[in-house]
mmCIF file of C-alpha atoms and ligand atoms in Angstrom:
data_model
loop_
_atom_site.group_PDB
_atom_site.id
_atom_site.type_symbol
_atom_site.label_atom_id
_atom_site.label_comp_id
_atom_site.label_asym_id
_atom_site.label_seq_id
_atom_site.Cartn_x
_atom_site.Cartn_y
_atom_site.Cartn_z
ATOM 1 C CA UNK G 1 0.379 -23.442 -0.761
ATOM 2 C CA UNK G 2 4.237 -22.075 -1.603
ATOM 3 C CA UNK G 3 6.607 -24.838 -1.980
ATOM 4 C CA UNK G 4 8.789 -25.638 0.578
ATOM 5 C CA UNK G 5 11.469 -24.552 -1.100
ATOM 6 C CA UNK G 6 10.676 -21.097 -2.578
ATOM 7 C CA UNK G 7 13.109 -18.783 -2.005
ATOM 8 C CA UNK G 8 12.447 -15.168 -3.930
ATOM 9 C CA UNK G 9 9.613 -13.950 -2.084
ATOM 10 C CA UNK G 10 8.738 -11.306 -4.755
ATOM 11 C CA UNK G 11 8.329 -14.410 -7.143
ATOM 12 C CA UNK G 12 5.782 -15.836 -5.174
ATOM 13 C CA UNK G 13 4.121 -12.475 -3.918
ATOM 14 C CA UNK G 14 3.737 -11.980 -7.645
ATOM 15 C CA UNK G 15 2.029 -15.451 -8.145
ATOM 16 C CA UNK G 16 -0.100 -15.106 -5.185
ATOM 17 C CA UNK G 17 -1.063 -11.428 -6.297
ATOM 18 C CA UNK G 18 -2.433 -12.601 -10.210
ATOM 19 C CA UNK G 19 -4.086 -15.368 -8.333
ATOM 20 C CA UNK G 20 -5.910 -12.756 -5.695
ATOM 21 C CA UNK G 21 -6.476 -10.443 -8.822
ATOM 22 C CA UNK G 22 -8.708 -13.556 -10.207
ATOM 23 C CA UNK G 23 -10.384 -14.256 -6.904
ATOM 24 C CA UNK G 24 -11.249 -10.980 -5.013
ATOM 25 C CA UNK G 25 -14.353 -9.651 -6.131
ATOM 26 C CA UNK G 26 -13.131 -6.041 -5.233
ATOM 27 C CA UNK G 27 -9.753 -4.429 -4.211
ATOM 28 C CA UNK G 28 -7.337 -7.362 -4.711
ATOM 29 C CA UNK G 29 -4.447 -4.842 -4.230
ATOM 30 C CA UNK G 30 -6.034 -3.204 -0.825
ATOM 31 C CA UNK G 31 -3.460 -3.567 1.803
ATOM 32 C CA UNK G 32 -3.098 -2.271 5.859
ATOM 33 C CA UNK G 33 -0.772 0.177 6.136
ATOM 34 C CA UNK G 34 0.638 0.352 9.497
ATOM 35 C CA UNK G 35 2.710 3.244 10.696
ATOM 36 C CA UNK G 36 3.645 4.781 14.118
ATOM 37 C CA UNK G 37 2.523 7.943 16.273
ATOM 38 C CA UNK G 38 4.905 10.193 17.491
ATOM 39 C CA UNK G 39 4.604 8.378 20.853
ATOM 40 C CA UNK G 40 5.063 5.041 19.088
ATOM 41 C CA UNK G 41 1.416 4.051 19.167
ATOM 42 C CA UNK G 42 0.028 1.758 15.852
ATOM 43 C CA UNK G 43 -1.943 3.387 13.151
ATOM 44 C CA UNK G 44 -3.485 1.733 10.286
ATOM 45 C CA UNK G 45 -5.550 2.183 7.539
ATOM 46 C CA UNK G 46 -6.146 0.738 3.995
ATOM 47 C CA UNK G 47 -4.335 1.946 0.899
ATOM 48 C CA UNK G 48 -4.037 0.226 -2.646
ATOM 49 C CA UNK G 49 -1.098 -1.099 -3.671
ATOM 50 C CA UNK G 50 -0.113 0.789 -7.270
ATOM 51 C CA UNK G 51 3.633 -0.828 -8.080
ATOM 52 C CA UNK G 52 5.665 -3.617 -6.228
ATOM 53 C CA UNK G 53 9.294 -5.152 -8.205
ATOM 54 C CA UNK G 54 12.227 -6.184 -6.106
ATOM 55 C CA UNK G 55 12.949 -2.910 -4.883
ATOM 56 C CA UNK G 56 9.445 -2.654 -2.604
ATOM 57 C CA UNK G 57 5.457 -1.695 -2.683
ATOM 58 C CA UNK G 58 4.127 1.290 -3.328
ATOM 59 C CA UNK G 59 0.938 3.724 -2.741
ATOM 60 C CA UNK G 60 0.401 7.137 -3.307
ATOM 61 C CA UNK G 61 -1.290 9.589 -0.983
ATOM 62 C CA UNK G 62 -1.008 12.871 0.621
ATOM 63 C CA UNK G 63 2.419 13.510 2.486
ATOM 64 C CA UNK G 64 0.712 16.101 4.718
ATOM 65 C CA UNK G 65 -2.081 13.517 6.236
ATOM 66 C CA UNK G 66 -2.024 11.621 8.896
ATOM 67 C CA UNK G 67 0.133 8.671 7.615
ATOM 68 C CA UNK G 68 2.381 11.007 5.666
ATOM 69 C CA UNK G 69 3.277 12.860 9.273
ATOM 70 C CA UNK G 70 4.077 9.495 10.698
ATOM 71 C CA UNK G 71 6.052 8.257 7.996
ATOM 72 C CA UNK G 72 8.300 11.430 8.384
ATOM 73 C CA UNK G 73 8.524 10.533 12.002
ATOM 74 C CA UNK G 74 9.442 6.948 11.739
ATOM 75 C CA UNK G 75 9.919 5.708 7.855
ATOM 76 C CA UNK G 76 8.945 2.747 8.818
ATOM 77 C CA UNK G 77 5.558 0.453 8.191
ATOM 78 C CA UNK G 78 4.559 -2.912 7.767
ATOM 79 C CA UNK G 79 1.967 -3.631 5.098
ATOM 80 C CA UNK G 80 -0.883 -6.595 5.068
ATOM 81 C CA UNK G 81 -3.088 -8.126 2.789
ATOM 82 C CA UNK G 82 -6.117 -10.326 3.433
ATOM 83 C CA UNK G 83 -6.964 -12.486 0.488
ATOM 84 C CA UNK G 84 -9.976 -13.973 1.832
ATOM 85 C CA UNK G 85 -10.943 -15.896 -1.369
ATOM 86 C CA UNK G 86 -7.855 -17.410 -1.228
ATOM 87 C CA UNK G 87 -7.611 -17.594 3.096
ATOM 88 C CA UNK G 88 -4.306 -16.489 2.505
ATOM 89 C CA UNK G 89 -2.789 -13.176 4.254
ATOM 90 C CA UNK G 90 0.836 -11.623 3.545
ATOM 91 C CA UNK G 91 2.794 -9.442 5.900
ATOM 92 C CA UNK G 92 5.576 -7.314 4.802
ATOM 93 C CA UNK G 93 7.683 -4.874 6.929
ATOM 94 C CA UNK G 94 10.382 -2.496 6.520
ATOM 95 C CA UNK G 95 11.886 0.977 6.114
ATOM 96 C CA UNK G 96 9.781 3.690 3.763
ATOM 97 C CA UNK G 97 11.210 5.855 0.739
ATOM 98 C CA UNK G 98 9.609 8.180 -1.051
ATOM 99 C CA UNK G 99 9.253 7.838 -4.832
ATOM 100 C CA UNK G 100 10.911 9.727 -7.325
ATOM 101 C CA UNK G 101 9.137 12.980 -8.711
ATOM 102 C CA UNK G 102 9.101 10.820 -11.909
ATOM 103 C CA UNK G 103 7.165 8.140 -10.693
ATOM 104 C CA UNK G 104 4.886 10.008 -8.539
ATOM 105 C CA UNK G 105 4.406 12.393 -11.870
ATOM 106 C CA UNK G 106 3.935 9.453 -14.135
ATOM 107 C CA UNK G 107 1.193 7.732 -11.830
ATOM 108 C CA UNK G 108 -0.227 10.972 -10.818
ATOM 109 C CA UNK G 109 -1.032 11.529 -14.892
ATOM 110 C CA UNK G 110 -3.027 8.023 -15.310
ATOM 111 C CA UNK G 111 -5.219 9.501 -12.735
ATOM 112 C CA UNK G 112 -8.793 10.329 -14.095
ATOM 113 C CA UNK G 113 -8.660 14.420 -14.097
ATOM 114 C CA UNK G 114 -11.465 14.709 -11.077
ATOM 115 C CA UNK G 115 -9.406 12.264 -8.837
ATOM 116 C CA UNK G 116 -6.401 14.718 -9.718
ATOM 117 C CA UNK G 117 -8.549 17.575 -8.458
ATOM 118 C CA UNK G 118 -9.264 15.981 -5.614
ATOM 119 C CA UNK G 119 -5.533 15.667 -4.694
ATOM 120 C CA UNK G 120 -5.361 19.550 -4.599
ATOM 121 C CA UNK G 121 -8.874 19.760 -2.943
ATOM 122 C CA UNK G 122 -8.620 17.169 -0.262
ATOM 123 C CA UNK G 123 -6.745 18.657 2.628
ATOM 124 C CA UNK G 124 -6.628 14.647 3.942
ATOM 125 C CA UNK G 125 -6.879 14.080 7.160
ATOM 126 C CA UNK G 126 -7.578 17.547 8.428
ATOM 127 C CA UNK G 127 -11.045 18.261 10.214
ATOM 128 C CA UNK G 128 -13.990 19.105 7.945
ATOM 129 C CA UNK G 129 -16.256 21.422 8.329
ATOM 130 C CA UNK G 130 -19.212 20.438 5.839
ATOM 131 C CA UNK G 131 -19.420 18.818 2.999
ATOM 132 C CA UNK G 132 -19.798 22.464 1.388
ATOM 133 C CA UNK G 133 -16.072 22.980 1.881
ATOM 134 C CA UNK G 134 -14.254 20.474 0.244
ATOM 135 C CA UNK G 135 -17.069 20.909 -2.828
ATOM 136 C CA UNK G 136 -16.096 24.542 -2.676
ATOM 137 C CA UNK G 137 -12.201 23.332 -2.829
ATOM 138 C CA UNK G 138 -12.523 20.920 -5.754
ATOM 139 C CA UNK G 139 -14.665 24.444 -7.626
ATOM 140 C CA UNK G 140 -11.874 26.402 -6.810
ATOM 141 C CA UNK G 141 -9.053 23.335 -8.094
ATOM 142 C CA UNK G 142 -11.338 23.064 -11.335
ATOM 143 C CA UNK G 143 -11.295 26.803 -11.848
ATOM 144 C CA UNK G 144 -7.294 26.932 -11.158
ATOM 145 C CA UNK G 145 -6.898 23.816 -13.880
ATOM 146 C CA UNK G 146 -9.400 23.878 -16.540
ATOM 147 C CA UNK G 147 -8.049 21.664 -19.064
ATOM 148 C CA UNK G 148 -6.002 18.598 -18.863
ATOM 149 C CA UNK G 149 -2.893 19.534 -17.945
ATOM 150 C CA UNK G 150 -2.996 19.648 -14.040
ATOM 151 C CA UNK G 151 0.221 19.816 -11.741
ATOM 152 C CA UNK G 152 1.018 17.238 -9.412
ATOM 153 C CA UNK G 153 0.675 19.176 -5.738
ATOM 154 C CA UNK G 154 3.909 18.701 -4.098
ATOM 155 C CA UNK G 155 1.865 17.312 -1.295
ATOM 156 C CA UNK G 156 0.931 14.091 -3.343
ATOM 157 C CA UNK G 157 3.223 12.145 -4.100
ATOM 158 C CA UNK G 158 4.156 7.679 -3.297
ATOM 159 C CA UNK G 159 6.003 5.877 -1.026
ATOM 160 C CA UNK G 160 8.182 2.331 -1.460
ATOM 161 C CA UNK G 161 8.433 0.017 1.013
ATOM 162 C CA UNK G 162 11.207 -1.900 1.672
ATOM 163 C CA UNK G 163 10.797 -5.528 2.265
ATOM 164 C CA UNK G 164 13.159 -6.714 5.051
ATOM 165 C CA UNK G 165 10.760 -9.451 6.121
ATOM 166 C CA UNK G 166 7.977 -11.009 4.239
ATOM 167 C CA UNK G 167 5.820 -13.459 5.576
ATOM 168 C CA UNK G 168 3.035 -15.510 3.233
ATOM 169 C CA UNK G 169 0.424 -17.339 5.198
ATOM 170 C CA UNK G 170 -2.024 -20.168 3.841
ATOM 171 C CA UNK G 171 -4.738 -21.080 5.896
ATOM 172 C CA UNK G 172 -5.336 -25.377 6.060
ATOM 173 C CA UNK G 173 -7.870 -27.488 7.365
ATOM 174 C CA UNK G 174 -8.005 -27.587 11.318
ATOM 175 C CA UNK G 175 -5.545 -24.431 11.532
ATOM 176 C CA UNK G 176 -2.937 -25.724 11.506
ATOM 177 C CA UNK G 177 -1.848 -23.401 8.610
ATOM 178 C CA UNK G 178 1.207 -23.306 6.410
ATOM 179 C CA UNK G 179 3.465 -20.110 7.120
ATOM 180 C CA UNK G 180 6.736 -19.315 5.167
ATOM 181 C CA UNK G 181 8.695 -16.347 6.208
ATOM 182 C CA UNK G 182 11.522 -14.615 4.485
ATOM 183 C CA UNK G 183 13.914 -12.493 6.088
ATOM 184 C CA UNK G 184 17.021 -10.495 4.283
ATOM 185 C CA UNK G 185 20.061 -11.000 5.337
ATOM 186 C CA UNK G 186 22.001 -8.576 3.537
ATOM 187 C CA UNK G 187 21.725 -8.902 -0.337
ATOM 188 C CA UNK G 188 19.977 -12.488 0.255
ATOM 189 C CA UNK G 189 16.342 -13.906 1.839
ATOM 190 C CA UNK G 190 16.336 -16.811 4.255
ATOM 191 C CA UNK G 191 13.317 -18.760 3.769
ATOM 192 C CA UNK G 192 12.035 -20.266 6.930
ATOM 193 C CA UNK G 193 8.670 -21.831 8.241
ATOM 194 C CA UNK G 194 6.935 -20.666 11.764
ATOM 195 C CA UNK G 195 4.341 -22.537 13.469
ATOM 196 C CA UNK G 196 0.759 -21.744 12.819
HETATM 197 C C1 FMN X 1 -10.234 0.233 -0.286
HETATM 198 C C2 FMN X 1 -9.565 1.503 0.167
HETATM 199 C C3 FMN X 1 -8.511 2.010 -0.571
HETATM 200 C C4 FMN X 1 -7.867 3.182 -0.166
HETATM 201 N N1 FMN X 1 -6.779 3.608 -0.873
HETATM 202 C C5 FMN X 1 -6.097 4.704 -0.460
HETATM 203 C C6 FMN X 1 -4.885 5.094 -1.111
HETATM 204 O O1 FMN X 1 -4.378 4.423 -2.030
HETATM 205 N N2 FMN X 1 -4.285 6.240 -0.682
HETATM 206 C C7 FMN X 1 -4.783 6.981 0.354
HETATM 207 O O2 FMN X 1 -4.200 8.005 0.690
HETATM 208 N N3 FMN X 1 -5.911 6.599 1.016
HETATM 209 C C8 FMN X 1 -6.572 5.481 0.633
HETATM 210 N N4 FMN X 1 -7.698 5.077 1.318
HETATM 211 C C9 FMN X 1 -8.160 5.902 2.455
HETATM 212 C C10 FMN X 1 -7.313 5.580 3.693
HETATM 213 O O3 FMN X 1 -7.732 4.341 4.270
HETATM 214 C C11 FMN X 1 -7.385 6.672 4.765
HETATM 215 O O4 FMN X 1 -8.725 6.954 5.117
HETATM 216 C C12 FMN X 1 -6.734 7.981 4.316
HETATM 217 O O5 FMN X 1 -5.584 7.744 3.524
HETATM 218 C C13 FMN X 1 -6.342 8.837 5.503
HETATM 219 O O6 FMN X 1 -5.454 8.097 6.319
HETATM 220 P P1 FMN X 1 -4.523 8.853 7.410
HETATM 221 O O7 FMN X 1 -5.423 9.789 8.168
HETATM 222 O O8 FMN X 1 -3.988 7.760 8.276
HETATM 223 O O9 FMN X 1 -3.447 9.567 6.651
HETATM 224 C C14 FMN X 1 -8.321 3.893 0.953
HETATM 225 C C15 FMN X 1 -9.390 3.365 1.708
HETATM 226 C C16 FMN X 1 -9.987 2.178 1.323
HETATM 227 C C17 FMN X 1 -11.090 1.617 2.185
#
């Protein structure tokens, strides 16, 4: 359960993270990501979280799918993460930036090389045909690249969101759970507690 008096939310995001990373069997850094449609309905899907530090959280993906459309739209997106191990869940919302080209280059290069092929084959998000075509796609990637050294499409790249308001949940007996929510106030969080 946070302390009372915790007030650096990254601090105990990164506590509660190593602790998830002992506990989850898979995926300990598989998070919601929800966005908005054009029309301002929800959207949300899983991605895996791949960096977080003071300045935000970030995944990669494919700036032309779905998500990537509605991020352009509305940077804007609230993340979640279910820790059911731990019956804990954290919500964090706020405005989207993309990445630098460094970062997105650096990451991009630990990638194992047919995952990197797949970033040029994968048109995500976009109907399929068959299964024939995006084999035929990743043929054609492996051709273009044969050895190692394979560019980052300018379609793939990370975003970083922006905490302005994280909130850590703890589940306790008879639900009547422990909730701490920070909210930044300009340079500074305010650390409150909500009802369950
Ligand atoms: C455990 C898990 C991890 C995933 N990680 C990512 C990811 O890091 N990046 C990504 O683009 N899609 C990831 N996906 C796939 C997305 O959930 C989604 O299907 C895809 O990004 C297309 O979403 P969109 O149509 O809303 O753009 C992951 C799915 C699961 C179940």
């Amino acid at each position: 359960m946070p302390p009372p008096e915790a007030t650096d939310p990254f601090a105990l995001f990164d506590i509660w993270f190593a602790q998830a990373a002992q506990s989850e069997p898979n995926d300990p850094n598989a998070m919601t990501l929800a966005t908005s449609t054009p029309d301002g309905a929800p959207s949300a899907r899983i991605v895996l979280l791949k960096g977080h530090d003071a300045r935000g959280f970030v995944f990669y993906t494919n700036t032309l799918s779905r998500k990537g459309g509605e991020l352009a739209g509305n940077p804007r997106a609230a993340l979640l993460f279910h820790w059911k191990t731990l019956q804990r869940q954290v919500r964090i919302e706020g405005a989207v930036e993309s990445v630098t080209e460094a970062e997105a280059d650096a990451y991009y290069a630990s990638r194992p090389r047919i995952s990197r092929l797949g970033a040029w084959a994968s048109l995500q998000s976009q109907a399929l045909p068959s299964r024939a075509v995006l084999e035929q796609r990743l043929a054609d990637a492996e051709r273009e690249f044969p050895g190692d050294d394979i560019a980052r499409p300018p379609h793939w790249s990370g975003y970083r969101v922006l905490p302005a308001r994280m909130e850590f949940w703890q589940a306790a007996e008879f639900r009547l759970h422990d909730r701490t929510v920070f909210t930044r106030e300009g340079g500074t969080w305010l650390a409150g507690k909500l009802f369950p």
